[in-house]
mmCIF file of C-alpha atoms in Angstrom:
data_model
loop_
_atom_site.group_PDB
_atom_site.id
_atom_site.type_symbol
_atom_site.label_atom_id
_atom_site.label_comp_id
_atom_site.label_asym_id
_atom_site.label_seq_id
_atom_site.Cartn_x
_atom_site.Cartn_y
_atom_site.Cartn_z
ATOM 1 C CA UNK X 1 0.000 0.000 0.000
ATOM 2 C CA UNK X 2 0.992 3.311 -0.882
ATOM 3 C CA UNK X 3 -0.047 6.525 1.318
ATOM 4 C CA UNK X 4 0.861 10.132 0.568
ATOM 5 C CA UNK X 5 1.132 12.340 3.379
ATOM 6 C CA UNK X 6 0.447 15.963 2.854
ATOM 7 C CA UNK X 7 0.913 18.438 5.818
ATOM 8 C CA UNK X 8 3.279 21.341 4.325
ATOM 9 C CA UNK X 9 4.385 23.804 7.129
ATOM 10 C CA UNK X 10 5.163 24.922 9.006
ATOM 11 C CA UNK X 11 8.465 23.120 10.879
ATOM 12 C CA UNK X 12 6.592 22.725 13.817
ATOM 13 C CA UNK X 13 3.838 21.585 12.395
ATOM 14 C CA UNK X 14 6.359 18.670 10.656
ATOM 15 C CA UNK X 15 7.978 17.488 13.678
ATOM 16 C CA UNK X 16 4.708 17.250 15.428
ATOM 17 C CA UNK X 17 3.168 14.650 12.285
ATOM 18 C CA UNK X 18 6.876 11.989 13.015
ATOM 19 C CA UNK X 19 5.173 10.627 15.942
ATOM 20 C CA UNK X 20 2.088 9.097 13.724
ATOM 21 C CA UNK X 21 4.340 8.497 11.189
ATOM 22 C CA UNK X 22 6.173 6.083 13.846
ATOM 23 C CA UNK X 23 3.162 4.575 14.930
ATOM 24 C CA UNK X 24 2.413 3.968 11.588
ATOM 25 C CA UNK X 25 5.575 1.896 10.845
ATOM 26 C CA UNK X 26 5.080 -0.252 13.787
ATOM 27 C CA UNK X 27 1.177 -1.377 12.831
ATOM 28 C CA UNK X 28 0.981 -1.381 9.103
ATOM 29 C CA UNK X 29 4.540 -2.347 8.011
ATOM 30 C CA UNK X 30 3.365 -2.890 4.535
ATOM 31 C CA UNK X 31 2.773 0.502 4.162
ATOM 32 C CA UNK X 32 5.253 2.745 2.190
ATOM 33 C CA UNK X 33 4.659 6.561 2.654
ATOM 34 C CA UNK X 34 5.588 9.558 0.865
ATOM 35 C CA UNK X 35 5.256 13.038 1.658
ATOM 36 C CA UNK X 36 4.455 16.618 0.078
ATOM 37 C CA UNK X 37 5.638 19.278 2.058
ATOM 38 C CA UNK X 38 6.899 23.290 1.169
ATOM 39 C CA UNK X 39 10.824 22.914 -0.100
ATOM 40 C CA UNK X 40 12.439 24.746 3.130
ATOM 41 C CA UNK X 41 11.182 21.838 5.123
ATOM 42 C CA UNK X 42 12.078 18.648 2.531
ATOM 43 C CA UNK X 43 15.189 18.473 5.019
ATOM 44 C CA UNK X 44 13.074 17.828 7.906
ATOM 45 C CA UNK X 45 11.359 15.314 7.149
ATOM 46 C CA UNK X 46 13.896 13.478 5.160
ATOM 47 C CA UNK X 47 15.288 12.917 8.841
ATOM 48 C CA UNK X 48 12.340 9.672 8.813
ATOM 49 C CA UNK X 49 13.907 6.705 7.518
ATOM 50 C CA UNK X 50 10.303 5.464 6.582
ATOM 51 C CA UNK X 51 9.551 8.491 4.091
ATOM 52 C CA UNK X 52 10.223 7.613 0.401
ATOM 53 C CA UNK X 53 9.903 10.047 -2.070
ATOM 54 C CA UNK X 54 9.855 13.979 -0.962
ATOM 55 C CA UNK X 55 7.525 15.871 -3.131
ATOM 56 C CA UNK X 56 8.214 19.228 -2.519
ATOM 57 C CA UNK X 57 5.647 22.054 -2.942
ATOM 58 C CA UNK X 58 6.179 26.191 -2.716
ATOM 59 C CA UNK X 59 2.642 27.347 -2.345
ATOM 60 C CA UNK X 60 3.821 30.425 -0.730
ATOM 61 C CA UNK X 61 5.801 31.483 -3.575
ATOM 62 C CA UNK X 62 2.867 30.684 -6.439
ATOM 63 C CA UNK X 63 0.624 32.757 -4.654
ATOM 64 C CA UNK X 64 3.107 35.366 -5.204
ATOM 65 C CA UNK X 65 4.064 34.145 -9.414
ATOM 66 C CA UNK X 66 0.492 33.019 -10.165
ATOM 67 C CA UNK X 67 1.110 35.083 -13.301
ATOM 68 C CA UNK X 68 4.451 33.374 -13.814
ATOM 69 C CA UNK X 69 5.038 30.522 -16.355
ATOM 70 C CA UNK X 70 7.599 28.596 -14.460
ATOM 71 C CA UNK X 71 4.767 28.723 -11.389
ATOM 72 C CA UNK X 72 2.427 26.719 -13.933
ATOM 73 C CA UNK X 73 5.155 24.734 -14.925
ATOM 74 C CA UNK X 74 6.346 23.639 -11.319
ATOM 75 C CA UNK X 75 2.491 23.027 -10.466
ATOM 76 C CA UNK X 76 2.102 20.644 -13.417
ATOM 77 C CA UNK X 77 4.988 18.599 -12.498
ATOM 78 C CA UNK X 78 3.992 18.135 -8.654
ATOM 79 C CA UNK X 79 0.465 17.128 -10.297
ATOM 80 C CA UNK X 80 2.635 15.017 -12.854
ATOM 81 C CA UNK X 81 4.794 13.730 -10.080
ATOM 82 C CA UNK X 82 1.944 12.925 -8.213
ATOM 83 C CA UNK X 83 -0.298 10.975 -10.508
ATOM 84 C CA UNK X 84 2.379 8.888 -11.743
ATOM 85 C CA UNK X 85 3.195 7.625 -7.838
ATOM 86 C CA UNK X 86 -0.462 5.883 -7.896
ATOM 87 C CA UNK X 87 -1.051 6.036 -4.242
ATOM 88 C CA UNK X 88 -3.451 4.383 -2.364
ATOM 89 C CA UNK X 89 -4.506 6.981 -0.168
ATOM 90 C CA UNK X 90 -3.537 10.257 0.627
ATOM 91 C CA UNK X 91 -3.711 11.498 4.250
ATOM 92 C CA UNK X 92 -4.144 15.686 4.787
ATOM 93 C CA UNK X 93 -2.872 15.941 8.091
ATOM 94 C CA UNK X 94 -3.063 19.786 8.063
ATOM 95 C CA UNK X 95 -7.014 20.318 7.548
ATOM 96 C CA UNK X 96 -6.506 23.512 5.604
ATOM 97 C CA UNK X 97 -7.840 24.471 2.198
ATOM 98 C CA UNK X 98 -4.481 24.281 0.921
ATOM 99 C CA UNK X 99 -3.314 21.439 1.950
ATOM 100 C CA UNK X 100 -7.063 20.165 0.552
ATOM 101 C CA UNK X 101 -5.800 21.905 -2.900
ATOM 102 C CA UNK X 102 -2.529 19.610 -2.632
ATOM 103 C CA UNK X 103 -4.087 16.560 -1.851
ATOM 104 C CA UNK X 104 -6.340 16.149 -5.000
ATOM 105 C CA UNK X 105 -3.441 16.626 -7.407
ATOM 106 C CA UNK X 106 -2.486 12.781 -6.505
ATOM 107 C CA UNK X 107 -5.939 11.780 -7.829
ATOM 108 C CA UNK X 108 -6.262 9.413 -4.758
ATOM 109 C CA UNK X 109 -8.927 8.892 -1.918
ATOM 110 C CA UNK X 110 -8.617 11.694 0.756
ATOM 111 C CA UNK X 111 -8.681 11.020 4.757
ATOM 112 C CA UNK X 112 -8.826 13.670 6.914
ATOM 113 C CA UNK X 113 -10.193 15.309 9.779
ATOM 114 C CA UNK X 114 -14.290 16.095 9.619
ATOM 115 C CA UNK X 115 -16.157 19.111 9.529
ATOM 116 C CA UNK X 116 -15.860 19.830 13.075
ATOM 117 C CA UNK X 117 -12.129 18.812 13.966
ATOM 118 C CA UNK X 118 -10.240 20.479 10.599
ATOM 119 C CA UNK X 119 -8.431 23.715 10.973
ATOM 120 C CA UNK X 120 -10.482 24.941 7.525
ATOM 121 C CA UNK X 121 -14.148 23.196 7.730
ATOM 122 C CA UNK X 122 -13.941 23.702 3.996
ATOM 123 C CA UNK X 123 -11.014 21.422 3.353
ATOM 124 C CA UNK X 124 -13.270 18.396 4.296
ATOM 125 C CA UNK X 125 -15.549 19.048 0.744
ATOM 126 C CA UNK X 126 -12.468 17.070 -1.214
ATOM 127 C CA UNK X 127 -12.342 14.611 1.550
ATOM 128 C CA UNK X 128 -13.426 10.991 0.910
ATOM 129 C CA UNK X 129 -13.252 9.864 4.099
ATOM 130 C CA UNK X 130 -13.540 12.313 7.138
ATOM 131 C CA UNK X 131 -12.678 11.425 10.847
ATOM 132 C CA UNK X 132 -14.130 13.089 14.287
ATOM 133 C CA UNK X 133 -10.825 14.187 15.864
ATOM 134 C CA UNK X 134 -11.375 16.575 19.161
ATOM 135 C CA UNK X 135 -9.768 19.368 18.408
ATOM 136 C CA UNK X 136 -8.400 20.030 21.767
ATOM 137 C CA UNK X 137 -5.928 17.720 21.809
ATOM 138 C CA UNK X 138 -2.534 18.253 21.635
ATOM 139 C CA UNK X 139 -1.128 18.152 17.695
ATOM 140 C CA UNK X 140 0.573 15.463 18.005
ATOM 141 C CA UNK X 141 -2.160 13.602 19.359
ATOM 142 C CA UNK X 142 -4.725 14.901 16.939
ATOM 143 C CA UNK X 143 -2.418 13.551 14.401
ATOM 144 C CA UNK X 144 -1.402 10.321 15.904
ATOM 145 C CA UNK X 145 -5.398 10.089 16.321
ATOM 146 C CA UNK X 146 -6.002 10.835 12.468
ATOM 147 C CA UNK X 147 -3.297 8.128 11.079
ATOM 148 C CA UNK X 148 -4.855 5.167 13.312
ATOM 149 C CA UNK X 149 -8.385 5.812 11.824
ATOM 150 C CA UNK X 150 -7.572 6.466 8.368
ATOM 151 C CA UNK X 151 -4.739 2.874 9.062
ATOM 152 C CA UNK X 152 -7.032 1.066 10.971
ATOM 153 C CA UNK X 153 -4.730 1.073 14.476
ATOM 154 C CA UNK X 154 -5.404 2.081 17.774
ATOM 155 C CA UNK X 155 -1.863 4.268 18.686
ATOM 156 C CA UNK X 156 -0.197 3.374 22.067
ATOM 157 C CA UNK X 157 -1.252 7.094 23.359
ATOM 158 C CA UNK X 158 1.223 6.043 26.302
ATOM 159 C CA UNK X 159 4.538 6.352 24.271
ATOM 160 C CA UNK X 160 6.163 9.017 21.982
ATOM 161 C CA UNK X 161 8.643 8.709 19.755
ATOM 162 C CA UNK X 162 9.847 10.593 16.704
ATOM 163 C CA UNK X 163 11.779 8.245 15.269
ATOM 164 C CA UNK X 164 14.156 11.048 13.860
ATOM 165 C CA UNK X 165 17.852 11.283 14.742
ATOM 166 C CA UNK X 166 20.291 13.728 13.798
ATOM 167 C CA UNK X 167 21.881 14.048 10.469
ATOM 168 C CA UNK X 168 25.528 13.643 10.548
ATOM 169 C CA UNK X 169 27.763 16.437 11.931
ATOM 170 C CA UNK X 170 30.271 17.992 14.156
ATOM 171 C CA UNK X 171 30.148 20.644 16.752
ATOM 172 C CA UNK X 172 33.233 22.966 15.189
ATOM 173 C CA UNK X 173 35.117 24.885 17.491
ATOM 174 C CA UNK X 174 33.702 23.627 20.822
ATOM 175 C CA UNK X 175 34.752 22.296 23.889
ATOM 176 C CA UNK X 176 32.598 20.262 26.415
ATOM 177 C CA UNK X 177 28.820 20.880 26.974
ATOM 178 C CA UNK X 178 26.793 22.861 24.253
ATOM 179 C CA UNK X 179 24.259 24.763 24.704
ATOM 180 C CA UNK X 180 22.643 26.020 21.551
ATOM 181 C CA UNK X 181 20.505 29.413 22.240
ATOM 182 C CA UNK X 182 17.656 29.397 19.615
ATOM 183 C CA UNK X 183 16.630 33.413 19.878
ATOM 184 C CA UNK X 184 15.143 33.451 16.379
ATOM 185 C CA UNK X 185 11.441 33.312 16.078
ATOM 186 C CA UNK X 186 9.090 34.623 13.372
ATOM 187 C CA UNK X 187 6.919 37.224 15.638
ATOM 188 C CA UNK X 188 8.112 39.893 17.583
ATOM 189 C CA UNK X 189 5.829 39.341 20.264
ATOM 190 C CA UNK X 190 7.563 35.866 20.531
ATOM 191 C CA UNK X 191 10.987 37.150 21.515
ATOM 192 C CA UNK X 192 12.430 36.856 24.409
ATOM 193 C CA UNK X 193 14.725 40.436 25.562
ATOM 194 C CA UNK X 194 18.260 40.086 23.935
ATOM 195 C CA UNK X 195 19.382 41.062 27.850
ATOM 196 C CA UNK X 196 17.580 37.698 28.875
ATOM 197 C CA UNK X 197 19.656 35.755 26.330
ATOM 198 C CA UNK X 198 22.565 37.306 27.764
ATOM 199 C CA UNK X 199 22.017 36.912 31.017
ATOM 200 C CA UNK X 200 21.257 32.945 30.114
ATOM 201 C CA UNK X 201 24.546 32.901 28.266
ATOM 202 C CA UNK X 202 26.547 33.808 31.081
ATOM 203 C CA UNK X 203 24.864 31.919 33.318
ATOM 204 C CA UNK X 204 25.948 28.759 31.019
ATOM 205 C CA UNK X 205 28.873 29.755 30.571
ATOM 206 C CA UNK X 206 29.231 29.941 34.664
ATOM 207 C CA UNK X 207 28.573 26.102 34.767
ATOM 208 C CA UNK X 208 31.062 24.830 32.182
ATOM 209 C CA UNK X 209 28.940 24.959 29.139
ATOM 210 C CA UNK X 210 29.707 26.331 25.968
ATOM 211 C CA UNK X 211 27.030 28.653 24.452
ATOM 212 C CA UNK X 212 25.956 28.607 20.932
ATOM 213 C CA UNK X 213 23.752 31.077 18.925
ATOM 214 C CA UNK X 214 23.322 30.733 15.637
ATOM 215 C CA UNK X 215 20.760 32.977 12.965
ATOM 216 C CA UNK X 216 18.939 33.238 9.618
ATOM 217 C CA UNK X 217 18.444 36.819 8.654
ATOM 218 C CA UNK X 218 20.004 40.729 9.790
ATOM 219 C CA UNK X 219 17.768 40.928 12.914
ATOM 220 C CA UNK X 220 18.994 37.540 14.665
ATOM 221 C CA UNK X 221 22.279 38.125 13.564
ATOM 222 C CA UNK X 222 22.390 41.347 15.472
ATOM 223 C CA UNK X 223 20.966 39.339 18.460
ATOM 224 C CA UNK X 224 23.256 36.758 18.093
ATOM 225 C CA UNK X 225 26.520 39.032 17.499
ATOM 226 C CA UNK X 226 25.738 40.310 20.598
ATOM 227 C CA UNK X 227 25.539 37.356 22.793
ATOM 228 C CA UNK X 228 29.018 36.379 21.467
ATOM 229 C CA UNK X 229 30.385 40.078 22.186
ATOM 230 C CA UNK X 230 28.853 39.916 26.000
ATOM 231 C CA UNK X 231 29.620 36.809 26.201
ATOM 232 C CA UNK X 232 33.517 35.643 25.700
ATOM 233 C CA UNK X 233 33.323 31.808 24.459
ATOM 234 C CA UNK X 234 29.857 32.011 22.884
ATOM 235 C CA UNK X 235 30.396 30.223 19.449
ATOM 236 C CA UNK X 236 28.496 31.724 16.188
ATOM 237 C CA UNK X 237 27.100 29.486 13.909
ATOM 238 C CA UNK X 238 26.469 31.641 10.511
ATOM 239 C CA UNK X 239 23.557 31.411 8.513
ATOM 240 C CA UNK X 240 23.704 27.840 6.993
ATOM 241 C CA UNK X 241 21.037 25.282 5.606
ATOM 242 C CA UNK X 242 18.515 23.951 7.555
ATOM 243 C CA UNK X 243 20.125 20.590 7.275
ATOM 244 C CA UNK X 244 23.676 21.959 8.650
ATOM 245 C CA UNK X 245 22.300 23.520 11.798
ATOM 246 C CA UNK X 246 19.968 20.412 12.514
ATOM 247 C CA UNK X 247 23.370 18.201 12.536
ATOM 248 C CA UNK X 248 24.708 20.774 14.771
ATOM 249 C CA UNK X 249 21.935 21.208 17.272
ATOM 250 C CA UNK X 250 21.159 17.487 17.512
ATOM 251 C CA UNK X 251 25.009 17.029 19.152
ATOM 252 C CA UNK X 252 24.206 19.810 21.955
ATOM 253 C CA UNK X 253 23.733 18.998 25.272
ATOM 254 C CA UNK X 254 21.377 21.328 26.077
ATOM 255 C CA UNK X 255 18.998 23.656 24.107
ATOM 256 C CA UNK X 256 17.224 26.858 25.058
ATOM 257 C CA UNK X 257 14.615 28.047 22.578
ATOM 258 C CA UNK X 258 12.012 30.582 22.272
ATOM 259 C CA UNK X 259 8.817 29.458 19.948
ATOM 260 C CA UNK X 260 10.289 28.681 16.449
ATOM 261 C CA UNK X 261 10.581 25.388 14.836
ATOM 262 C CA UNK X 262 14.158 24.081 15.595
ATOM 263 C CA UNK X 263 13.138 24.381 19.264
ATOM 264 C CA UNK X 264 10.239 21.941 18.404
ATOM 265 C CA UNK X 265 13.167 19.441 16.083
ATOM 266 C CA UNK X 266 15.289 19.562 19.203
ATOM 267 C CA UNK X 267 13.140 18.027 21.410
ATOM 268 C CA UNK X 268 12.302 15.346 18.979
ATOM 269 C CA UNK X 269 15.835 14.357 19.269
ATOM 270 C CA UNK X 270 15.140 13.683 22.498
ATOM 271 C CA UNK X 271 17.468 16.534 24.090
ATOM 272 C CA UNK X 272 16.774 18.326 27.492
ATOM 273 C CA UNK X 273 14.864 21.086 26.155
ATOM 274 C CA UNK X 274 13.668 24.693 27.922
ATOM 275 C CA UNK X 275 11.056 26.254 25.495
ATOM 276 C CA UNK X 276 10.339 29.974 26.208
ATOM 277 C CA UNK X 277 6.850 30.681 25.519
ATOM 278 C CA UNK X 278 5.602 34.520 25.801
ATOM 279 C CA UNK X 279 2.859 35.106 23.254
ATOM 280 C CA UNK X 280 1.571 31.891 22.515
ATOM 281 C CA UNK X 281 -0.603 28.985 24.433
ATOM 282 C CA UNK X 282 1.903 25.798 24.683
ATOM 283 C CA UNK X 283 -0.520 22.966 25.426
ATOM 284 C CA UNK X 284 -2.045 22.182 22.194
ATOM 285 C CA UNK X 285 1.561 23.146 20.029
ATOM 286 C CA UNK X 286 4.183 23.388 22.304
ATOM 287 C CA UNK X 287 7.094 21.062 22.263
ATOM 288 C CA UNK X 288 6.679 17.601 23.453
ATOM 289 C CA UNK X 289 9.685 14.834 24.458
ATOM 290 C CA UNK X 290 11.102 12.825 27.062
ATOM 291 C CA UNK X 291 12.971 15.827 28.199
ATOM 292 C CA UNK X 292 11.255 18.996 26.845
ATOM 293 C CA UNK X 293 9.548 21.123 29.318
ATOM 294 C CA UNK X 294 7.567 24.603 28.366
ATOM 295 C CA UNK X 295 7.726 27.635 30.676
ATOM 296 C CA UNK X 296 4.765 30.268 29.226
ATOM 297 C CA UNK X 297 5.059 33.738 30.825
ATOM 298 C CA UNK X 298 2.238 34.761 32.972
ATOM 299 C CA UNK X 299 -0.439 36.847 31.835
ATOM 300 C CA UNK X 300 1.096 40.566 32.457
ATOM 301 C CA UNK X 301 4.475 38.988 33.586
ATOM 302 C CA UNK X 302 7.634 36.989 32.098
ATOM 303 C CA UNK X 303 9.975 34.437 32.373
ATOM 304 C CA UNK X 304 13.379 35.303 33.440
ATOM 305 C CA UNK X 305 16.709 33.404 33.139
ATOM 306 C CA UNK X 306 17.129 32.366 36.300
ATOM 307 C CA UNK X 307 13.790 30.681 36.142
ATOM 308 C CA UNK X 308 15.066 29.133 32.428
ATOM 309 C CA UNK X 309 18.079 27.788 34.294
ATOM 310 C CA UNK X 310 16.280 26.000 36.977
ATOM 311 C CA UNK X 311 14.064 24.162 34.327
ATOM 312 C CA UNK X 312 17.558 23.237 32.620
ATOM 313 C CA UNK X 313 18.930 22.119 35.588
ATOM 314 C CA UNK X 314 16.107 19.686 36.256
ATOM 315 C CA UNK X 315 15.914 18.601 32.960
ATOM 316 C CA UNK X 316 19.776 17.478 32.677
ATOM 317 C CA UNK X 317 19.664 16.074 36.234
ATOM 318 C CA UNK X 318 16.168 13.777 34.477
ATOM 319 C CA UNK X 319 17.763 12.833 31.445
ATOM 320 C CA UNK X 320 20.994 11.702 32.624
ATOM 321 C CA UNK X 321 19.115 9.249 34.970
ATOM 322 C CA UNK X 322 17.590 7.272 31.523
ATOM 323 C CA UNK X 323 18.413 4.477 30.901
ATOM 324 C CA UNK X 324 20.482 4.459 27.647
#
């Protein structure tokens, strides 16, 4: 049998789709899946050793070139592409219009979430089979939840695993613990004070660990060039494909990350994880693994790095008590 999965963005939204993807593999091994997701993310989820074939979309760019020949072009060979693969079914484990809009170009059977559990009621008209999902669940439950009734499983609900491990890779230029500083995040609302990474820095730095801060555009590199500068030791990481910095972060020892995506990939690799949540509501998005714990700022307050540190603490004092 051959299943298509289709949930495009964001990163987050990915990583938080492995954990069905693992239950999957475990009860319907004669399954072989694919996936369609937007190109920045092809990387991610190429980090499953069950995913075949990586179709790789760019809806936010043909919105922007609908005018464009080589937009056309590009969506007749994903339809093409598609087609040709002959899947069985095609799961849309995002519930948006979009991903709806994807999903028929495989000319396959459509499960999904019903009317009253998709993201974008709408989506469910190109459905052919539509599931009752409650829709406040975590994701990756909601997911998990989806792939077992469109499979024909019941998931162990008690477990969670990615089944993702870092992509081969060094940590250049570092000695002993790392702890990789994730300031970057799409919204401003979401960041936390470049004094508070700062402060967390030094505080690392204070207990043998070598800080790392890495960035993606002008804005986080300022933030990031001025961790290093406050803080002697603090290795930079330039800009570098998603693939690169995933390699890196999966060696750390510890990660500290406001709400962005790589904060979500990091704790499904399993590392001790402090998430810094100031704008959004963790408990149906957040980060979830063995050793990933969410501190949200208090409505009119905010989380502060000694607080951060604390959480760290307990979470490296937790995970090196595992069992290996």
């Amino acid at each position: 049998m051959k299943v298509l999965i289709v949930k495009t963005s964001s990163m987050g939204d990915v990583i938080h789709t492995f954990p069905a993807v693992e239950d999957a593999v475990r009860n319907r091994p004669d399954i072989d899946f694919d996936w369609c997701v937007e190109e920045p993310f092809a990387g991610i989820v190429a980090l499953h050793p069950a995913i075949g074939t990586i179709h790789k979309v760019a809806v936010r760019r043909w919105r922007k070139r609908l005018l464009d020949g080589a937009t056309w072009r590009e969506m007749t060979g994903l339809r093409g592409a598609l087609r040709a693969s002959r899947y069985d079914l095609v799961i849309d484990a995002q519930g948006l219009l979009k991903s709806a809009l994807v999903a028929i170009q495989a000319g396959a059977p459509i499960a999904g979430f019903d009317r009253a559990s998709a993201r974008e009621p709408s989506a469910t008209l190109f459905y052919r089979h539509r599931y009752a999902v409650p829709r406040d669940l975590h994701a990756i439950e909601r997911t998990r939840r989806l792939f077992g009734l469109a499979l024909g499983y019941q998931p162990d609900l008690s477990t969670l695993r990615s089944g993702i491990v870092p992509p081969a890779g060094n940590l250049p230029g570092i000695e002993g613990r790392a702890a990789f500083l994730l300031h970057g995040t799409s919204r401003e609302d979401k960041k936390w004070p470049v004094e508070n990474w700062i402060e967390t820095a030094r505080r690392l730095a204070g207990r043998q660990f070598t800080p790392i801060a890495t960035w993606s555009n002008e804005a986080e590199k300022s933030v990031a060039e001025a961790i290093a500068a406050a803080v002697p030791g603090t290795v930079l990481i330039p800009k570098s494909p998603l693939a690169d910095v995933a390699a890196i972060l999966g060696r750390a020892a510890l990660v500290i990350g406001a709400d962005t995506g790589l904060t979500h990939l990091a704790s499904a690799f399993g590392l001790p994880t402090v998430a810094v949540f100031l704008a959004t509501e963790p408990g149906l998005t957040g980060p979830r693994g063995p050793f990933a714990s969410t501190l949200p700022a208090p409505a009119g307050g905010r989380v502060t790095p000694a607080e951060v540190m604390v959480e760290a603490e307990r979470l490296l004092a937790l995970s090196s008590k595992a069992p290996a």
